[in-house]
Protein backbone atom coordinates (compact mmCIF):
# COMPACT_ATOMS: atom_id res chain seq x y z
CA UNK A 1 -26.55 -48.21 42.80
CA UNK A 2 -26.35 -45.22 40.62
CA UNK A 3 -27.59 -41.60 42.30
CA UNK A 4 -29.77 -40.41 39.71
CA UNK A 5 -29.66 -37.47 37.93
CA UNK A 6 -31.04 -34.58 39.50
CA UNK A 7 -33.53 -32.34 37.28
CA UNK A 8 -33.44 -28.28 35.82
CA UNK A 9 -35.87 -26.76 38.46
CA UNK A 10 -39.20 -25.93 36.05
CA UNK A 11 -38.92 -22.08 35.95
CA UNK A 12 -35.75 -23.16 34.45
CA UNK A 13 -37.10 -25.30 30.94
CA UNK A 14 -39.25 -22.16 29.58
CA UNK A 15 -36.74 -19.80 30.52
CA UNK A 16 -35.95 -18.08 27.63
CA UNK A 17 -33.05 -18.02 25.83
CA UNK A 18 -31.05 -14.05 25.40
CA UNK A 19 -31.21 -15.19 21.41
CA UNK A 20 -34.91 -16.14 21.20
CA UNK A 21 -35.63 -11.77 21.71
CA UNK A 22 -33.16 -11.10 18.34
CA UNK A 23 -34.04 -14.65 16.50
CA UNK A 24 -38.52 -13.56 17.16
CA UNK A 25 -36.72 -9.99 15.99
CA UNK A 26 -36.27 -11.33 12.79
CA UNK A 27 -37.94 -13.90 11.39
CA UNK A 28 -40.97 -13.04 11.80
CA UNK A 29 -41.48 -9.57 10.19
CA UNK A 30 -39.29 -12.44 7.31
CA UNK A 31 -42.20 -14.66 7.64
CA UNK A 32 -44.53 -11.70 6.69
CA UNK A 33 -42.67 -10.65 4.07
CA UNK A 34 -43.22 -13.51 2.22
CA UNK A 35 -47.20 -13.59 3.55
CA UNK A 36 -47.67 -11.26 1.69
CA UNK A 37 -45.77 -11.99 -1.56
CA UNK A 38 -48.35 -14.09 -2.83
CA UNK A 39 -51.11 -11.97 -2.45
CA UNK A 40 -49.62 -10.48 -5.40
CA UNK A 41 -51.37 -13.47 -7.52
CA UNK A 42 -54.17 -13.58 -5.36
CA UNK A 43 -54.65 -10.17 -5.62
CA UNK A 44 -55.03 -10.97 -9.34
CA UNK A 45 -56.93 -14.30 -9.33
CA UNK A 46 -59.65 -12.36 -7.24
CA UNK A 47 -60.33 -9.39 -10.28
CA UNK A 48 -59.15 -11.12 -12.86
CA UNK A 49 -62.31 -14.06 -11.35
CA UNK A 50 -64.71 -11.54 -12.51
CA UNK A 51 -64.37 -11.39 -16.03
CA UNK A 52 -64.76 -14.02 -16.50
CA UNK A 53 -63.84 -18.41 -16.49
CA UNK A 54 -61.33 -17.81 -19.92
CA UNK A 55 -59.35 -15.02 -18.23
CA UNK A 56 -58.95 -17.02 -15.61
CA UNK A 57 -57.39 -20.11 -16.60
CA UNK A 58 -54.67 -18.04 -18.81
CA UNK A 59 -53.28 -16.45 -15.61
CA UNK A 60 -53.26 -19.74 -14.50
CA UNK A 61 -51.09 -20.93 -16.98
CA UNK A 62 -49.18 -17.47 -17.15
CA UNK A 63 -48.97 -17.88 -13.50
CA UNK A 64 -47.51 -20.86 -13.07
CA UNK A 65 -45.14 -19.96 -16.18
CA UNK A 66 -44.25 -16.95 -13.91
CA UNK A 67 -44.15 -19.05 -10.45
CA UNK A 68 -41.58 -21.36 -12.17
CA UNK A 69 -39.25 -18.70 -13.57
CA UNK A 70 -38.73 -16.80 -10.41
CA UNK A 71 -38.85 -20.29 -8.27
CA UNK A 72 -35.03 -20.89 -10.67
CA UNK A 73 -33.58 -17.76 -9.21
CA UNK A 74 -35.08 -17.51 -5.79
CA UNK A 75 -30.96 -18.37 -4.84
CA UNK A 76 -30.52 -14.40 -5.48
CA UNK A 77 -32.28 -14.16 -2.08
CA UNK A 78 -30.69 -16.54 -0.40
CA UNK A 79 -27.38 -16.23 -1.64
CA UNK A 80 -27.17 -12.53 -1.67
CA UNK A 81 -28.25 -13.01 2.35
CA UNK A 82 -25.50 -15.78 2.67
CA UNK A 83 -22.91 -14.06 1.04
CA UNK A 84 -23.74 -10.68 3.02
CA UNK A 85 -23.58 -12.06 6.80
CA UNK A 86 -19.96 -14.03 5.67
CA UNK A 87 -18.55 -10.26 5.64
CA UNK A 88 -21.14 -8.64 8.37
CA UNK A 89 -19.86 -11.17 11.05
CA UNK A 90 -16.89 -10.21 9.95
CA UNK A 91 -17.05 -6.83 10.80
CA UNK A 92 -16.82 -5.64 6.99
CA UNK A 93 -19.19 -3.55 5.62
CA UNK A 94 -18.39 -2.08 3.49
CA UNK A 95 -17.29 -5.64 1.87
CA UNK A 96 -21.50 -6.95 2.86
CA UNK A 97 -22.41 -3.75 0.53
CA UNK A 98 -19.83 -4.89 -3.02
CA UNK A 99 -21.70 -8.78 -2.21
CA UNK A 100 -24.84 -7.12 -2.41
CA UNK A 101 -24.25 -4.74 -5.22
CA UNK A 102 -22.84 -7.93 -7.25
CA UNK A 103 -26.20 -9.97 -6.18
CA UNK A 104 -28.49 -7.09 -7.26
CA UNK A 105 -26.92 -6.75 -11.04
CA UNK A 106 -26.65 -10.56 -11.28
CA UNK A 107 -30.45 -10.23 -10.58
CA UNK A 108 -30.72 -7.77 -13.93
CA UNK A 109 -28.42 -10.21 -15.83
CA UNK A 110 -30.94 -12.86 -14.65
CA UNK A 111 -34.07 -11.19 -15.40
CA UNK A 112 -33.26 -9.45 -18.56
CA UNK A 113 -32.15 -12.58 -20.43
CA UNK A 114 -35.41 -14.35 -19.09
CA UNK A 115 -37.74 -11.36 -20.65
CA UNK A 116 -35.55 -11.67 -23.42
CA UNK A 117 -35.85 -15.76 -24.26
CA UNK A 118 -39.06 -15.57 -22.34
CA UNK A 119 -40.81 -13.30 -24.49
CA UNK A 120 -40.82 -15.06 -27.59
CA UNK A 121 -40.94 -18.41 -26.62
CA UNK A 122 -44.43 -16.93 -24.70
CA UNK A 123 -47.03 -18.98 -26.51
CA UNK A 124 -44.79 -21.18 -27.17
CA UNK A 125 -44.53 -22.02 -23.29
CA UNK A 126 -48.25 -21.68 -23.17
CA UNK A 127 -49.03 -23.55 -25.22
CA UNK A 128 -47.42 -26.33 -23.42
CA UNK A 129 -50.35 -26.65 -21.05
CA UNK A 130 -53.31 -27.66 -24.36
CA UNK A 131 -55.27 -25.38 -23.38
CA UNK A 132 -58.78 -23.77 -25.82
CA UNK A 133 -57.58 -21.15 -28.34
CA UNK A 134 -59.24 -18.20 -25.79
CA UNK A 135 -57.66 -19.66 -22.79
CA UNK A 136 -54.46 -18.44 -24.69
CA UNK A 137 -54.19 -15.95 -25.86
CA UNK A 138 -55.73 -14.12 -22.56
CA UNK A 139 -52.46 -16.41 -20.58
CA UNK A 140 -50.23 -15.31 -24.06
CA UNK A 141 -51.46 -11.82 -23.20
CA UNK A 142 -50.65 -11.96 -19.32
CA UNK A 143 -47.10 -13.48 -19.93
CA UNK A 144 -45.99 -11.07 -22.23
CA UNK A 145 -46.23 -8.69 -20.39
CA UNK A 146 -45.26 -10.03 -16.78
CA UNK A 147 -41.96 -10.63 -17.95
CA UNK A 148 -41.33 -6.94 -18.93
CA UNK A 149 -41.59 -7.29 -14.92
CA UNK A 150 -39.11 -9.78 -14.17
CA UNK A 151 -36.53 -8.04 -13.91
CA UNK A 152 -37.21 -5.85 -11.56
CA UNK A 153 -39.05 -9.57 -9.53
CA UNK A 154 -35.55 -10.53 -9.17
CA UNK A 155 -34.39 -7.60 -8.33
CA UNK A 156 -36.34 -7.69 -5.43
CA UNK A 157 -35.36 -10.74 -4.35
CA UNK A 158 -31.56 -10.08 -4.73
CA UNK A 159 -32.36 -7.37 -2.60
CA UNK A 160 -34.58 -8.89 -0.06
CA UNK A 161 -31.61 -11.27 0.59
CA UNK A 162 -29.14 -8.15 1.35
CA UNK A 163 -31.00 -6.39 4.14
CA UNK A 164 -31.66 -9.68 4.90
CA UNK A 165 -28.05 -10.22 6.10
CA UNK A 166 -27.47 -6.97 6.89
CA UNK A 167 -30.25 -8.69 9.83
CA UNK A 168 -32.79 -6.26 8.31
CA UNK A 169 -35.87 -7.92 8.12
CA UNK A 170 -38.39 -5.06 9.13
CA UNK A 171 -37.20 -2.82 5.51
CA UNK A 172 -38.27 -6.50 2.81
CA UNK A 173 -41.76 -6.60 4.86
CA UNK A 174 -42.72 -2.30 4.29
CA UNK A 175 -41.42 -3.17 0.87
CA UNK A 176 -44.15 -6.53 0.61
CA UNK A 177 -46.20 -4.78 1.71
CA UNK A 178 -47.32 -1.68 0.38
CA UNK A 179 -46.42 -3.36 -2.74
CA UNK A 180 -49.56 -5.34 -1.99
CA UNK A 181 -51.66 -2.77 -1.78
CA UNK A 182 -50.53 -0.72 -5.03
CA UNK A 183 -50.99 -3.15 -6.97
CA UNK A 184 -54.96 -4.67 -5.46
CA UNK A 185 -55.26 -0.24 -6.03
CA UNK A 186 -53.36 -0.53 -9.40
CA UNK A 187 -55.18 -3.44 -10.62
CA UNK A 188 -58.68 -2.06 -9.40
CA UNK A 189 -58.60 0.89 -12.28
CA UNK A 190 -56.56 -0.41 -14.64
CA UNK A 191 -58.86 -3.46 -14.53
CA UNK A 192 -62.26 -1.60 -14.22
CA UNK A 193 -61.25 1.78 -14.72
CA UNK A 194 -59.68 1.55 -17.39
CA UNK A 195 -60.83 -1.29 -18.69
CA UNK A 196 -58.20 -3.10 -19.72
CA UNK A 197 -58.80 -6.40 -19.05
CA UNK A 198 -55.91 -8.87 -18.18
CA UNK A 199 -53.35 -7.57 -19.65
CA UNK A 200 -54.59 -4.50 -17.19
CA UNK A 201 -53.94 -7.41 -14.21
CA UNK A 202 -50.47 -8.39 -15.79
CA UNK A 203 -49.81 -4.52 -16.28
CA UNK A 204 -50.18 -3.25 -13.05
CA UNK A 205 -48.42 -6.41 -11.03
CA UNK A 206 -45.07 -5.04 -13.17
CA UNK A 207 -45.89 -1.70 -11.73
CA UNK A 208 -46.25 -2.58 -8.07
CA UNK A 209 -42.69 -4.80 -8.98
CA UNK A 210 -40.72 -1.69 -10.48
CA UNK A 211 -41.85 0.67 -7.55
CA UNK A 212 -40.79 -2.43 -5.13
CA UNK A 213 -37.79 -2.50 -7.00
CA UNK A 214 -36.49 0.54 -6.70
CA UNK A 215 -36.90 1.02 -3.10
CA UNK A 216 -35.16 -1.40 -2.74
CA UNK A 217 -32.42 -0.33 -4.62
CA UNK A 218 -32.88 3.10 -3.16
CA UNK A 219 -32.04 1.03 -0.02
CA UNK A 220 -29.01 -0.73 -0.82
CA UNK A 221 -27.28 2.01 -3.29
CA UNK A 222 -27.66 4.24 -0.02
CA UNK A 223 -25.68 2.04 2.34
CA UNK A 224 -23.15 1.44 -0.56
CA UNK A 225 -22.23 4.53 -0.47
CA UNK A 226 -21.54 5.28 2.99
CA UNK A 227 -19.15 2.37 3.07
CA UNK A 228 -17.45 3.41 0.45
CA UNK A 229 -18.34 -0.25 -1.31
CA UNK A 230 -18.03 0.33 -5.32
């Protein structure tokens, strides 16, 4: 009879691998950043919901269109992360930052093209949902103003990809949380304080997204200069 294989000690089964700490250090802030992003829409829905049902329905239509446009461009985050991480793993920090800069320029290009195409076609996109005239008017207002922030939003995706590729997940988390908090404050001020209604909500989100994009751009540009990347 063959001898039974010996089992590893129970303590060894629960022994933490040396890489576990590093994985948690990178994964937990990245998870937090992913959770923080949807807070933009949740905050807008909570604030606009007090304005009335037509405004909330208009937000739902516009948010669906905007979410689709952003999800189509999510490759900017994952593609940039892979490209930067590959160069970082090869020990080429200058090349890694160059890949990051290229990703940011691509984000601005795609965002600008989306804005140019999306602005005049907004009424047609809204009409695909078959809303009433009142709901359609609110949806078009929110969508057209929010489209102004699309280049910034895509730049945020690319900037997040750059920093994750550089194994920095804490900065994207901090920027995402600050942007979400700023979005709530701006929405309350513009919607209720200045009485701009659903337009104020869209404008507040655009301002918050632009501030987030500026923060990411500053970090990436400083890193590029530090490593003399063009």
